[in-house]
Amino acid sequence: LLDIRRQRQMCIRDSTNVPAMTLVTLGGAFDMRNVSPFCLKIEMLLQSLDISFDLAEQPDPRKAPKGKLPYLEVDGKTLPDSELITQYLDDLTGGAVYAGLTTQQQAYGVALARLAEDHLYWIMVASRWLDDNWWPNVVDGFFHIAPALIRPLAAGAARRQVRQTYELQGLGRHSISEQRGFAQRDLQALEDAVDGHDFLFSNTPNIFDFTVAGVMSGIYDNRPPTWLTEMAQKYTRLHAYTERVQEHTGIYGRK
């Protein structure tokens, strides 16, 4: 059987006229080069597909399509949302994104991606934005470009919006002790998923590895550490896996 890397390369060779692309990301904060796991995931994916692209930063997500980052600029068109970008790249490359994966592996990968991006991600956000002790780092990291006079007002309004979103998501309705329990179960599930393997499905990382590692990079590498960072350090196999994915692609969340 062909390995996943060779199958990807065959798909890409069969695709024609790959257009010029610019990936627009959130940029850095908290001693990280790329603070958004969604942006990091697509940067890793583009690199793994050997697609040439430029990087640009948009520090204000409100100015992005749908108010979300990343987005991909392709021949004057704008593609928002990391999952929609992934599907576009899969179509563009003739199926290279999911090449070599069985339908069962894809189903398993989607489930892990949802755990990481739709559950654990929000706990990561809360560990930054809603922890009073860590909150000054958010002000410095995200709002330093705002005039000093209005910085507290702008930061406070954004924090209230994050708190409201966390409430609507459902996790914000739980005590911090209960949130820690959710985080532990998420981290243990990911630790068990990567146990004994270099990557999730083969000796080559794929989109699902980029998804999990993107979130975990933000947890492990933001500085100073959050309470979630300190919790995650105990999951050593997951940490080593996150490092392997970044090393393999040459794309790191940290500076």
Short mmCIF file of C-alpha atoms in Angstrom, two decimals, residues 4-213:
data_model
loop_
_atom_site.label_atom_id
_atom_site.label_comp_id
_atom_site.label_asym_id
_atom_site.label_seq_id
_atom_site.Cartn_x
_atom_site.Cartn_y
_atom_site.Cartn_z
CA ILE A 4 -0.35 8.75 2.92
CA ARG A 5 2.43 11.16 1.89
CA ARG A 6 2.86 9.47 -1.51
CA GLN A 7 -0.89 9.39 -2.09
CA ARG A 8 -1.08 13.10 -1.30
CA GLN A 9 1.74 13.85 -3.71
CA MET A 10 0.01 11.89 -6.48
CA CYS A 11 -3.23 13.82 -5.88
CA ILE A 12 -1.43 17.17 -5.96
CA ARG A 13 0.46 16.28 -9.14
CA ASP A 14 -2.87 15.43 -10.76
CA SER A 15 -4.32 18.84 -9.78
CA THR A 16 -3.67 21.77 -12.11
CA ASN A 17 -3.21 25.52 -11.85
CA VAL A 18 -2.92 25.90 -8.09
CA PRO A 19 -3.69 29.62 -7.61
CA ALA A 20 -1.78 32.15 -5.54
CA MET A 21 -2.93 32.13 -1.93
CA THR A 22 -2.63 34.31 1.14
CA LEU A 23 -3.52 32.88 4.54
CA VAL A 24 -4.73 35.62 6.87
CA THR A 25 -4.21 34.76 10.53
CA LEU A 26 -4.66 36.35 13.92
CA GLY A 27 -0.94 36.61 14.57
CA GLY A 28 0.89 36.27 17.86
CA ALA A 29 0.40 36.90 21.57
CA PHE A 30 1.38 35.28 24.88
CA ASP A 31 4.88 34.51 23.51
CA MET A 32 3.32 32.62 20.59
CA ARG A 33 3.89 33.26 16.90
CA ASN A 34 0.42 31.99 16.02
CA VAL A 35 -2.07 32.19 18.85
CA SER A 36 -5.08 30.69 17.03
CA PRO A 37 -5.28 26.89 16.70
CA PHE A 38 -7.54 27.26 13.66
CA CYS A 39 -4.95 29.42 11.90
CA LEU A 40 -2.13 27.08 12.89
CA LYS A 41 -4.05 24.07 11.57
CA ILE A 42 -4.42 25.57 8.09
CA GLU A 43 -0.82 26.76 8.02
CA MET A 44 0.27 23.20 8.78
CA LEU A 45 -2.08 21.79 6.17
CA LEU A 46 -0.85 24.09 3.41
CA GLN A 47 2.74 23.22 4.28
CA SER A 48 2.00 19.49 4.24
CA LEU A 49 0.38 19.79 0.81
CA ASP A 50 3.44 21.61 -0.56
CA ILE A 51 1.26 24.51 -1.64
CA SER A 52 2.98 27.88 -1.87
CA PHE A 53 1.25 30.59 0.17
CA ASP A 54 1.84 33.96 1.77
CA LEU A 55 1.05 34.83 5.37
CA ALA A 56 -0.70 38.00 6.48
CA GLU A 57 -2.09 39.10 9.84
CA GLN A 58 -5.39 40.65 10.83
CA PRO A 59 -5.30 41.42 14.57
CA ASP A 60 -8.99 42.42 14.64
CA PRO A 61 -11.24 39.38 13.93
CA ARG A 62 -14.22 41.72 13.54
CA LYS A 63 -12.73 42.78 10.19
CA ALA A 64 -12.58 39.20 8.93
CA PRO A 65 -15.39 37.50 7.00
CA LYS A 66 -17.92 36.14 9.48
CA GLY A 67 -15.78 37.70 12.22
CA LYS A 68 -13.52 34.63 12.26
CA LEU A 69 -9.91 33.79 11.49
CA PRO A 70 -8.26 32.42 9.49
CA TYR A 71 -9.47 33.20 6.02
CA LEU A 72 -7.84 32.37 2.72
CA GLU A 73 -7.51 34.85 -0.14
CA VAL A 74 -7.49 33.07 -3.49
CA ASP A 75 -7.50 34.97 -6.79
CA GLY A 76 -9.41 37.89 -5.34
CA LYS A 77 -11.90 35.68 -3.52
CA THR A 78 -12.13 35.18 0.23
CA LEU A 79 -12.70 31.80 1.86
CA PRO A 80 -13.66 32.02 5.56
CA ASP A 81 -13.54 29.34 8.25
CA SER A 82 -10.84 26.69 8.66
CA GLU A 83 -13.15 23.76 7.91
CA LEU A 84 -14.41 25.36 4.70
CA ILE A 85 -10.81 26.13 3.72
CA THR A 86 -9.94 22.47 4.34
CA GLN A 87 -12.72 21.30 2.04
CA TYR A 88 -11.63 23.77 -0.63
CA LEU A 89 -8.04 22.51 -0.46
CA ASP A 90 -9.21 18.90 -0.65
CA ASP A 91 -11.20 19.69 -3.80
CA LEU A 92 -8.35 21.72 -5.27
CA THR A 93 -5.81 18.93 -4.80
CA GLY A 94 -8.03 16.11 -5.97
CA GLY A 95 -8.56 14.62 -2.52
CA ALA A 96 -5.05 15.02 -1.11
CA VAL A 97 -6.23 16.22 2.32
CA TYR A 98 -7.88 12.89 3.18
CA ALA A 99 -5.75 10.67 0.92
CA GLY A 100 -5.05 7.26 2.43
CA LEU A 101 -7.61 7.54 5.23
CA THR A 102 -10.39 4.99 5.50
CA THR A 103 -13.93 6.15 6.12
CA GLN A 104 -13.64 4.81 9.67
CA GLN A 105 -10.44 6.77 10.27
CA GLN A 106 -12.09 9.91 8.93
CA ALA A 107 -15.05 9.38 11.28
CA TYR A 108 -12.69 8.90 14.23
CA GLY A 109 -10.73 11.98 13.17
CA VAL A 110 -13.83 14.14 12.94
CA ALA A 111 -14.87 13.05 16.44
CA LEU A 112 -11.45 13.98 17.88
CA ALA A 113 -11.49 17.28 15.97
CA ARG A 114 -14.88 18.17 17.44
CA LEU A 115 -13.64 17.32 20.95
CA ALA A 116 -10.58 19.52 20.49
CA GLU A 117 -12.10 22.48 18.66
CA ASP A 118 -15.65 22.60 20.00
CA HIS A 119 -15.05 21.66 23.63
CA LEU A 120 -11.45 21.78 24.85
CA TYR A 121 -10.79 24.94 22.83
CA TRP A 122 -13.41 26.85 24.82
CA ILE A 123 -11.89 25.75 28.09
CA MET A 124 -8.57 27.08 26.79
CA VAL A 125 -10.21 30.40 25.96
CA ALA A 126 -11.77 30.58 29.41
CA SER A 127 -8.46 29.77 31.10
CA ARG A 128 -7.08 32.91 29.48
CA TRP A 129 -9.95 35.36 29.34
CA LEU A 130 -11.98 34.51 32.44
CA ASP A 131 -9.27 33.84 35.00
CA ASP A 132 -8.84 37.12 36.86
CA ASN A 133 -5.17 36.37 37.55
CA TRP A 134 -4.40 35.70 33.88
CA TRP A 135 -6.61 38.43 32.43
CA PRO A 136 -3.88 41.14 32.36
CA ASN A 137 -1.98 39.00 29.84
CA VAL A 138 -4.99 39.13 27.50
CA VAL A 139 -5.14 42.91 27.82
CA ASP A 140 -1.44 43.20 26.99
CA GLY A 141 -1.53 40.59 24.24
CA PHE A 142 -4.67 41.59 22.37
CA PHE A 143 -5.39 45.21 23.28
CA HIS A 144 -1.96 46.84 23.43
CA ILE A 145 -2.63 48.57 20.09
CA ALA A 146 -5.69 50.36 21.49
CA PRO A 147 -5.16 53.89 22.85
CA ALA A 148 -4.41 53.75 26.56
CA LEU A 149 -7.45 55.85 27.41
CA ILE A 150 -9.97 53.44 25.89
CA ARG A 151 -8.02 50.19 26.35
CA PRO A 152 -9.80 49.15 29.58
CA LEU A 153 -13.21 49.82 28.02
CA ALA A 154 -12.43 47.90 24.83
CA ALA A 155 -10.92 44.99 26.72
CA GLY A 156 -13.77 44.85 29.21
CA ALA A 157 -16.40 44.82 26.47
CA ALA A 158 -14.62 41.98 24.66
CA ARG A 159 -14.31 40.02 27.90
CA ARG A 160 -18.03 40.32 28.55
CA GLN A 161 -18.71 38.99 25.07
CA VAL A 162 -16.41 36.02 25.65
CA ARG A 163 -18.12 35.31 28.97
CA GLN A 164 -21.54 35.43 27.30
CA THR A 165 -20.40 33.12 24.50
CA TYR A 166 -18.97 30.68 27.04
CA GLU A 167 -22.30 30.70 28.86
CA LEU A 168 -24.20 30.04 25.63
CA GLN A 169 -21.80 27.23 24.74
CA GLY A 170 -22.77 25.65 28.05
CA LEU A 171 -19.40 25.21 29.73
CA GLY A 172 -19.67 28.63 31.35
CA ARG A 173 -22.63 27.46 33.40
CA HIS A 174 -20.44 25.07 35.37
CA SER A 175 -18.23 25.75 38.38
CA ILE A 176 -14.48 26.01 37.85
CA SER A 177 -14.10 22.64 39.56
CA GLU A 178 -16.52 21.08 37.09
CA GLN A 179 -14.75 22.78 34.18
CA ARG A 180 -11.47 21.29 35.35
CA GLY A 181 -13.13 17.88 35.35
CA PHE A 182 -14.27 18.35 31.75
CA ALA A 183 -10.73 19.42 30.78
CA GLN A 184 -9.17 16.38 32.45
CA ARG A 185 -11.49 14.01 30.60
CA ASP A 186 -10.79 15.74 27.27
CA LEU A 187 -7.03 15.60 27.81
CA GLN A 188 -7.16 11.96 28.87
CA ALA A 189 -9.16 11.06 25.76
CA LEU A 190 -6.57 12.73 23.52
CA GLU A 191 -3.71 11.13 25.48
CA ASP A 192 -5.27 7.70 24.96
CA ALA A 193 -5.91 8.41 21.27
CA VAL A 194 -2.23 9.11 20.53
CA ASP A 195 -0.75 6.48 22.86
CA GLY A 196 1.73 4.21 21.09
CA HIS A 197 1.60 6.04 17.75
CA ASP A 198 3.73 8.73 16.16
CA PHE A 199 0.58 10.23 14.66
CA LEU A 200 -3.09 9.33 14.68
CA PHE A 201 -3.30 7.07 11.65
CA SER A 202 0.12 6.56 10.03
CA ASN A 203 3.75 7.64 10.10
CA THR A 204 2.68 10.90 8.47
CA PRO A 205 0.48 13.54 10.16
CA ASN A 206 -2.75 14.62 8.49
CA ILE A 207 -5.47 17.22 8.92
CA PHE A 208 -6.73 15.61 12.12
CA ASP A 209 -3.25 15.68 13.66
CA PHE A 210 -2.97 19.35 12.70
CA THR A 211 -6.32 20.01 14.37
CA VAL A 212 -5.42 18.34 17.67
CA ALA A 213 -1.85 19.65 17.74
#
